[in-house]
Amino acid sequence: MFTASLMPPEVVRAMEAAARCFVRLDELHDAVGRRIAALLRCEAAMVSAGAFGALTLATAACTAGADPERIRRLPETSGMRNEVIIQKSHRFSYDHAVRNCGVSLIEVETREDLTRAVNERTAMLLFLNKNEPLGRITASEFVELGKRCGVPTLNDAAADVPPVDNLFTYTEMGFDLVAFSGGKGIRGPQGAGLLLGRADLIRAARLNTAPHSDTLGRGLKVSKEELVAMLVALELYLERDHDADWREWEARVKIIGDALAGVPGVTAERFVPRIANQVPHLRIRWHPGGPPIAPDAVARRLREGEPSIELVPVPEDASSLEVASWMLEPGEAEIVARRLREIFLAARG
């Protein structure tokens, strides 16, 4: 697991300033949430313990709501709405964040399946944003079905910023709740996230976590330092020149690709993921006659070198490696390019 993005100096200073102050945590949560909601033009917002924490608290809000007795009982859900409907193609390794609230995931594939699956126990409809191309129900259709059935919809868009517009798109589309990671493209604290959406559900999510003691989300505490830093990171991100960022990422990809252009049997192709981590990347592929070194060996040599360089794993394609451009600091693209070229040429002897 990588450690996501680096916080800008202004965000670090915000954490330091908050560390020197005493606050009433609920009041700070409220103030930061109001500011974020205003910035993102949504009904309500809160800072969560990562996107994982946002998913858990969203589920708790849709299951136990604001009822103190039900909140105390989670994850025991008898008598509550305790089923969450999800497309089969949207099951993912982080859906434990939802299941730990004591709910059952009900898999569907079509609009008709979803409508038939809704019943008096249905608490929520869960959508994994990056898997939209794999499912048979689009995001807008999912929202429409949720409205028609009277069931809240949650969109897990954890890794889907940039582009910046996504911070507005899904709430404006009508999702009742949307979760984002705070420590990736927004460059806030790695342990922070955002939960956006309906005011009643955000309020219920807040009641299901710290500083409220006897709650399932008590361990999902967000510190005063993270609250302030997440807000500052979001303000900075919204003010950035996103076109200039894109040009810089493209330039980094080109630097690395050009350095590998003369290596026989290796191609370097620029691509942009369709949804998650939607920024320029470089995919390096081996072909017959290429350097006699396996991709995992290249990755290991980069990791063990000085400085240590970590590439993006490609579990579905053992014959390639991927380089992400957006987490590099100025001047580091040249280092990556040089190291890759050295490893490939050394392998050829």
Coordinates of C-alpha atoms in Angstrom, one line a residue:
M1 CA 0.0 0.0 0.0
F2 CA 1.4 3.4 -1.0
T3 CA 1.1 6.5 1.1
A4 CA -1.0 8.5 -1.3
S5 CA -0.1 12.2 -2.0
L6 CA 2.1 14.8 -0.3
M7 CA 0.4 17.6 1.6
P8 CA 1.2 21.1 0.4
P9 CA 3.1 23.3 2.9
E10 CA 0.0 25.3 3.6
V11 CA -1.8 22.2 4.7
V12 CA 1.1 21.2 7.0
R13 CA 1.1 24.6 8.5
A14 CA -2.7 24.3 9.1
M15 CA -2.2 21.1 11.0
E16 CA 0.5 22.7 13.1
A17 CA -1.7 25.7 13.9
A18 CA -4.6 23.4 14.9
A19 CA -2.3 21.3 17.1
R20 CA -1.7 24.4 19.3
C21 CA -5.4 25.0 20.0
F22 CA -8.1 23.5 22.2
V23 CA -11.5 23.2 20.5
R24 CA -14.9 21.7 21.0
L25 CA -14.7 19.0 18.5
D26 CA -18.4 18.9 17.5
E27 CA -18.4 22.7 16.9
L28 CA -15.3 22.4 14.7
H29 CA -16.9 19.5 12.8
D30 CA -20.0 21.7 12.2
A31 CA -18.0 24.7 11.1
V32 CA -15.8 22.7 8.7
G33 CA -18.7 20.8 7.4
R34 CA -20.7 24.0 6.6
R35 CA -17.7 25.5 4.8
I36 CA -17.1 22.4 2.7
A37 CA -20.8 22.2 1.8
A38 CA -20.7 25.8 0.7
L39 CA -17.5 25.2 -1.4
L40 CA -18.9 22.1 -3.1
R41 CA -22.5 23.4 -3.5
C42 CA -24.0 20.4 -1.7
E43 CA -26.6 20.2 1.1
A44 CA -24.2 19.1 3.8
A45 CA -20.7 17.6 4.3
M46 CA -18.4 16.1 6.9
V47 CA -14.7 15.1 7.1
S48 CA -14.4 11.4 7.7
A49 CA -11.6 9.0 8.5
G50 CA -10.8 8.3 4.9
A51 CA -13.2 7.2 2.2
F52 CA -13.5 3.9 4.1
G53 CA -14.7 5.7 7.1
A54 CA -17.1 7.7 4.9
L55 CA -18.6 4.4 3.6
T56 CA -19.1 3.0 7.1
L57 CA -20.7 6.1 8.5
A58 CA -22.9 6.5 5.4
T59 CA -24.2 2.9 5.9
A60 CA -24.7 3.5 9.6
A61 CA -26.7 6.6 8.9
C62 CA -28.9 4.7 6.4
T63 CA -29.3 1.8 8.9
A64 CA -29.5 3.2 12.4
G65 CA -30.2 6.8 11.4
A66 CA -30.2 9.2 14.3
D67 CA -31.9 6.9 16.8
P68 CA -29.7 6.6 19.9
E69 CA -30.8 3.1 20.8
R70 CA -30.2 1.8 17.3
I71 CA -26.8 3.6 17.1
R72 CA -25.7 1.9 20.3
R73 CA -26.8 -1.6 18.9
L74 CA -24.8 -1.5 15.6
P75 CA -23.6 -3.8 14.2
E76 CA -26.6 -5.8 15.6
T77 CA -29.4 -4.7 13.2
S78 CA -32.5 -6.7 14.1
G79 CA -35.6 -4.6 13.4
M80 CA -33.6 -2.2 11.2
R81 CA -33.3 -1.8 7.5
N82 CA -30.2 -4.0 7.1
E83 CA -29.8 -4.8 3.4
V84 CA -27.7 -2.9 0.9
I85 CA -28.2 -3.5 -2.8
I86 CA -25.2 -3.4 -5.1
Q87 CA -24.5 -4.4 -8.7
K88 CA -22.6 -7.7 -8.9
S89 CA -19.9 -6.1 -11.0
H90 CA -19.5 -3.4 -8.3
R91 CA -18.4 -5.7 -5.5
F92 CA -14.9 -4.7 -4.4
S93 CA -12.3 -5.3 -1.7
Y94 CA -13.3 -2.2 0.4
D95 CA -17.0 -3.2 0.7
H96 CA -16.1 -4.5 4.1
A97 CA -16.6 -0.8 5.1
V98 CA -20.3 -1.3 4.5
R99 CA -20.6 -4.9 5.7
N100 CA -19.1 -4.0 9.1
C101 CA -22.3 -2.2 10.0
G102 CA -24.1 -5.6 10.1
V103 CA -25.8 -5.3 6.8
S104 CA -26.1 -7.9 4.0
L105 CA -25.1 -7.0 0.4
I106 CA -27.7 -8.0 -2.1
E107 CA -26.2 -8.4 -5.6
V108 CA -28.2 -7.5 -8.7
E109 CA -27.3 -7.0 -12.4
T110 CA -30.2 -5.2 -14.1
R111 CA -32.6 -2.4 -13.4
E112 CA -35.4 -5.0 -13.1
D113 CA -33.3 -7.1 -10.6
L114 CA -32.8 -4.0 -8.5
T115 CA -36.4 -3.0 -8.4
R116 CA -37.4 -6.5 -7.4
A117 CA -34.7 -6.6 -4.7
V118 CA -36.0 -3.5 -2.9
N119 CA -38.1 -4.4 0.1
E120 CA -38.9 -3.1 3.6
R121 CA -35.4 -4.2 4.8
T122 CA -33.5 -2.2 2.1
A123 CA -31.4 0.5 3.8
M124 CA -29.3 1.8 0.9
L125 CA -28.2 1.4 -2.7
L126 CA -24.4 1.2 -3.2
F127 CA -22.6 2.3 -6.4
L128 CA -18.8 1.9 -7.0
N129 CA -18.0 4.8 -9.3
K130 CA -14.9 3.4 -11.0
N131 CA -16.8 0.3 -12.0
E132 CA -19.6 2.1 -13.8
P133 CA -18.3 0.7 -17.2
L134 CA -18.6 -2.8 -15.9
G135 CA -22.2 -2.6 -14.7
R136 CA -25.5 -2.7 -16.6
I137 CA -26.9 0.2 -14.6
T138 CA -25.4 3.6 -15.1
A139 CA -24.9 6.2 -12.4
S140 CA -27.8 8.4 -13.5
E141 CA -30.1 5.3 -13.8
F142 CA -29.0 4.2 -10.3
V143 CA -30.0 7.6 -8.9
E144 CA -33.3 7.5 -10.7
L145 CA -34.1 4.0 -9.4
G146 CA -33.2 5.1 -5.8
K147 CA -35.5 8.1 -6.0
R148 CA -38.3 5.9 -7.5
C149 CA -37.9 3.3 -4.8
G150 CA -37.4 5.8 -1.9
V151 CA -34.0 4.4 -1.0
P152 CA -30.9 6.5 -0.3
T153 CA -28.0 6.1 -2.8
L154 CA -24.3 6.1 -1.9
N155 CA -21.6 6.6 -4.6
D156 CA -18.1 5.5 -3.6
A157 CA -16.0 7.9 -5.7
A158 CA -12.9 7.6 -3.5
A159 CA -10.2 7.9 -6.1
D160 CA -12.1 9.9 -8.6
V161 CA -10.6 13.4 -8.1
P162 CA -9.2 14.7 -10.4
P163 CA -11.0 15.9 -12.4
V164 CA -12.2 18.6 -10.0
D165 CA -15.7 18.6 -11.5
N166 CA -16.3 15.2 -9.9
L167 CA -16.6 17.0 -6.5
F168 CA -19.8 18.5 -7.8
T169 CA -21.0 16.1 -10.4
Y170 CA -22.4 13.2 -8.3
T171 CA -24.3 15.3 -5.7
E172 CA -25.7 17.4 -8.5
M173 CA -26.7 14.2 -10.3
G174 CA -28.8 13.3 -7.3
F175 CA -26.8 10.8 -5.2
D176 CA -27.9 11.1 -1.6
L177 CA -24.3 10.5 -0.3
V178 CA -20.9 10.6 -2.0
A179 CA -17.6 9.5 -0.5
F180 CA -14.2 10.8 -1.6
S181 CA -10.7 10.2 -0.3
G182 CA -9.0 13.2 1.1
G183 CA -5.4 12.1 0.7
K184 CA -5.2 11.5 -3.0
G185 CA -5.8 14.1 -5.6
I186 CA -7.0 16.7 -3.1
R187 CA -3.7 16.3 -1.2
G188 CA -5.2 16.5 2.3
P189 CA -4.2 14.2 5.2
Q190 CA -4.0 10.6 4.1
G191 CA -6.3 9.5 7.0
A192 CA -9.0 12.0 6.0
G193 CA -11.9 11.8 3.6
L194 CA -15.1 13.5 2.6
L195 CA -18.8 12.5 2.9
L196 CA -21.2 14.8 1.0
G197 CA -24.9 14.7 0.6
R198 CA -28.3 15.1 2.3
A199 CA -28.3 17.0 5.5
D200 CA -30.3 14.5 7.5
L201 CA -28.0 11.6 6.5
I202 CA -24.8 13.6 7.2
R203 CA -26.2 14.5 10.6
A204 CA -27.0 10.8 11.3
A205 CA -23.5 9.9 10.1
R206 CA -22.0 12.4 12.6
L207 CA -24.0 10.8 15.4
N208 CA -22.6 7.4 14.6
T209 CA -19.0 8.4 15.1
A210 CA -16.6 10.3 17.4
P211 CA -16.9 12.2 19.7
H212 CA -20.0 10.2 20.5
S213 CA -18.7 7.4 22.6
D214 CA -21.0 4.3 22.3
T215 CA -21.0 4.2 18.5
L216 CA -19.8 1.8 15.9
G217 CA -17.7 4.7 14.4
R218 CA -16.0 5.8 17.6
G219 CA -12.7 4.5 16.3
L220 CA -13.1 6.5 13.1
K221 CA -12.0 9.6 14.9
V222 CA -11.0 12.7 12.9
S223 CA -8.6 14.9 14.8
K224 CA -8.9 18.7 15.0
E225 CA -5.7 18.8 13.0
E226 CA -7.1 16.7 10.2
L227 CA -10.4 18.7 10.1
V228 CA -8.6 22.0 9.6
A229 CA -6.0 20.5 7.2
M230 CA -8.6 18.8 5.1
L231 CA -10.5 22.1 4.7
V232 CA -7.4 24.0 3.7
A233 CA -6.4 21.3 1.3
L234 CA -9.8 21.4 -0.4
E235 CA -9.7 25.2 -0.6
L236 CA -6.2 25.1 -2.2
Y237 CA -7.3 22.3 -4.6
L238 CA -10.3 24.3 -5.8
E239 CA -8.2 27.3 -6.5
R240 CA -5.5 25.5 -8.5
D241 CA -4.9 26.0 -12.2
H242 CA -6.0 22.5 -13.2
D243 CA -5.1 23.0 -16.8
A244 CA -1.6 23.9 -15.8
D245 CA -1.4 20.7 -13.6
W246 CA -2.5 18.6 -16.6
R247 CA 0.2 20.1 -18.9
E248 CA 2.8 19.3 -16.2
W249 CA 1.6 15.7 -15.9
E250 CA 1.7 15.3 -19.7
A251 CA 5.3 16.7 -19.7
R252 CA 6.4 14.2 -17.1
V253 CA 5.0 11.3 -19.0
K254 CA 6.7 12.5 -22.2
I255 CA 10.1 12.8 -20.4
I256 CA 9.9 9.2 -19.3
G257 CA 8.5 7.9 -22.6
D258 CA 11.2 9.7 -24.6
A259 CA 13.9 8.2 -22.5
L260 CA 12.7 4.7 -23.3
A261 CA 12.1 5.3 -27.0
G262 CA 15.5 3.8 -28.0
V263 CA 15.3 0.7 -25.9
P264 CA 14.7 -2.3 -28.3
G265 CA 11.7 -4.4 -27.5
V266 CA 10.1 -1.9 -25.2
T267 CA 7.2 0.5 -25.9
A268 CA 5.9 3.3 -23.7
E269 CA 2.3 4.3 -24.2
R270 CA 0.6 7.3 -22.6
F271 CA -2.9 6.6 -21.3
V272 CA -5.5 8.1 -19.0
P273 CA -7.7 5.8 -16.9
R274 CA -11.4 6.2 -17.8
I275 CA -12.5 7.0 -14.3
A276 CA -10.4 6.4 -11.1
N277 CA -7.0 8.2 -11.0
Q278 CA -7.9 10.0 -14.2
V279 CA -4.6 11.6 -15.0
P280 CA -1.9 10.9 -17.6
H281 CA 0.0 7.6 -17.0
L282 CA 2.7 5.7 -18.9
R283 CA 2.3 2.0 -19.6
I284 CA 5.6 0.2 -20.4
R285 CA 5.3 -3.0 -22.3
W286 CA 7.8 -5.8 -23.1
H287 CA 7.8 -7.4 -26.6
P288 CA 9.8 -10.2 -28.2
G289 CA 13.4 -9.2 -28.3
G290 CA 13.0 -6.9 -25.4
P291 CA 15.4 -6.6 -22.4
P292 CA 15.8 -10.0 -20.7
I293 CA 14.4 -8.8 -17.3
A294 CA 10.9 -9.4 -15.9
P295 CA 8.7 -6.4 -15.0
D296 CA 8.6 -7.4 -11.4
A297 CA 12.4 -7.5 -11.4
V298 CA 12.5 -3.9 -12.8
A299 CA 10.0 -2.8 -10.1
R300 CA 12.1 -4.4 -7.4
R301 CA 15.3 -2.7 -8.6
L302 CA 13.6 0.6 -8.7
R303 CA 12.3 0.0 -5.2
E304 CA 15.6 -1.0 -3.8
G305 CA 17.6 1.7 -5.4
E306 CA 18.4 5.2 -4.2
P307 CA 16.1 7.0 -4.2
S308 CA 13.5 4.3 -3.9
I309 CA 10.9 4.5 -6.7
E310 CA 7.6 2.7 -6.6
L311 CA 5.6 2.0 -9.8
V312 CA 1.9 1.2 -10.2
P313 CA 1.2 -2.5 -10.0
V314 CA -0.7 -4.0 -12.9
P315 CA -2.0 -7.3 -11.5
E316 CA -4.0 -8.1 -14.6
D317 CA -1.0 -7.8 -17.0
A318 CA 2.3 -9.3 -15.8
S319 CA 4.1 -8.1 -19.0
S320 CA 3.9 -4.4 -18.3
L321 CA 4.5 -1.7 -15.7
E322 CA 2.7 1.6 -15.2
V323 CA 4.2 5.0 -14.1
A324 CA 1.9 7.6 -12.6
S325 CA 2.8 11.2 -13.2
W326 CA 0.7 13.2 -10.7
M327 CA 2.5 12.2 -7.5
L328 CA 6.0 13.1 -8.7
E329 CA 7.7 16.3 -7.5
P330 CA 9.4 18.7 -9.9
G331 CA 12.6 17.1 -11.3
E332 CA 11.6 13.5 -10.3
A333 CA 10.4 12.5 -13.8
E334 CA 13.9 12.9 -15.0
I335 CA 15.2 10.6 -12.2
V336 CA 12.6 7.9 -13.0
A337 CA 13.4 8.2 -16.7
R338 CA 17.2 7.8 -16.1
R339 CA 16.8 4.9 -13.7
L340 CA 14.4 2.9 -16.0
R341 CA 16.7 3.4 -19.0
E342 CA 19.8 2.3 -17.0
I343 CA 18.0 -0.9 -15.8
F344 CA 16.8 -1.8 -19.3
L345 CA 20.2 -1.2 -20.9
A346 CA 22.1 -3.0 -18.2
A347 CA 19.8 -6.0 -18.6
R348 CA 20.7 -6.2 -22.3
G349 CA 24.4 -6.4 -21.4

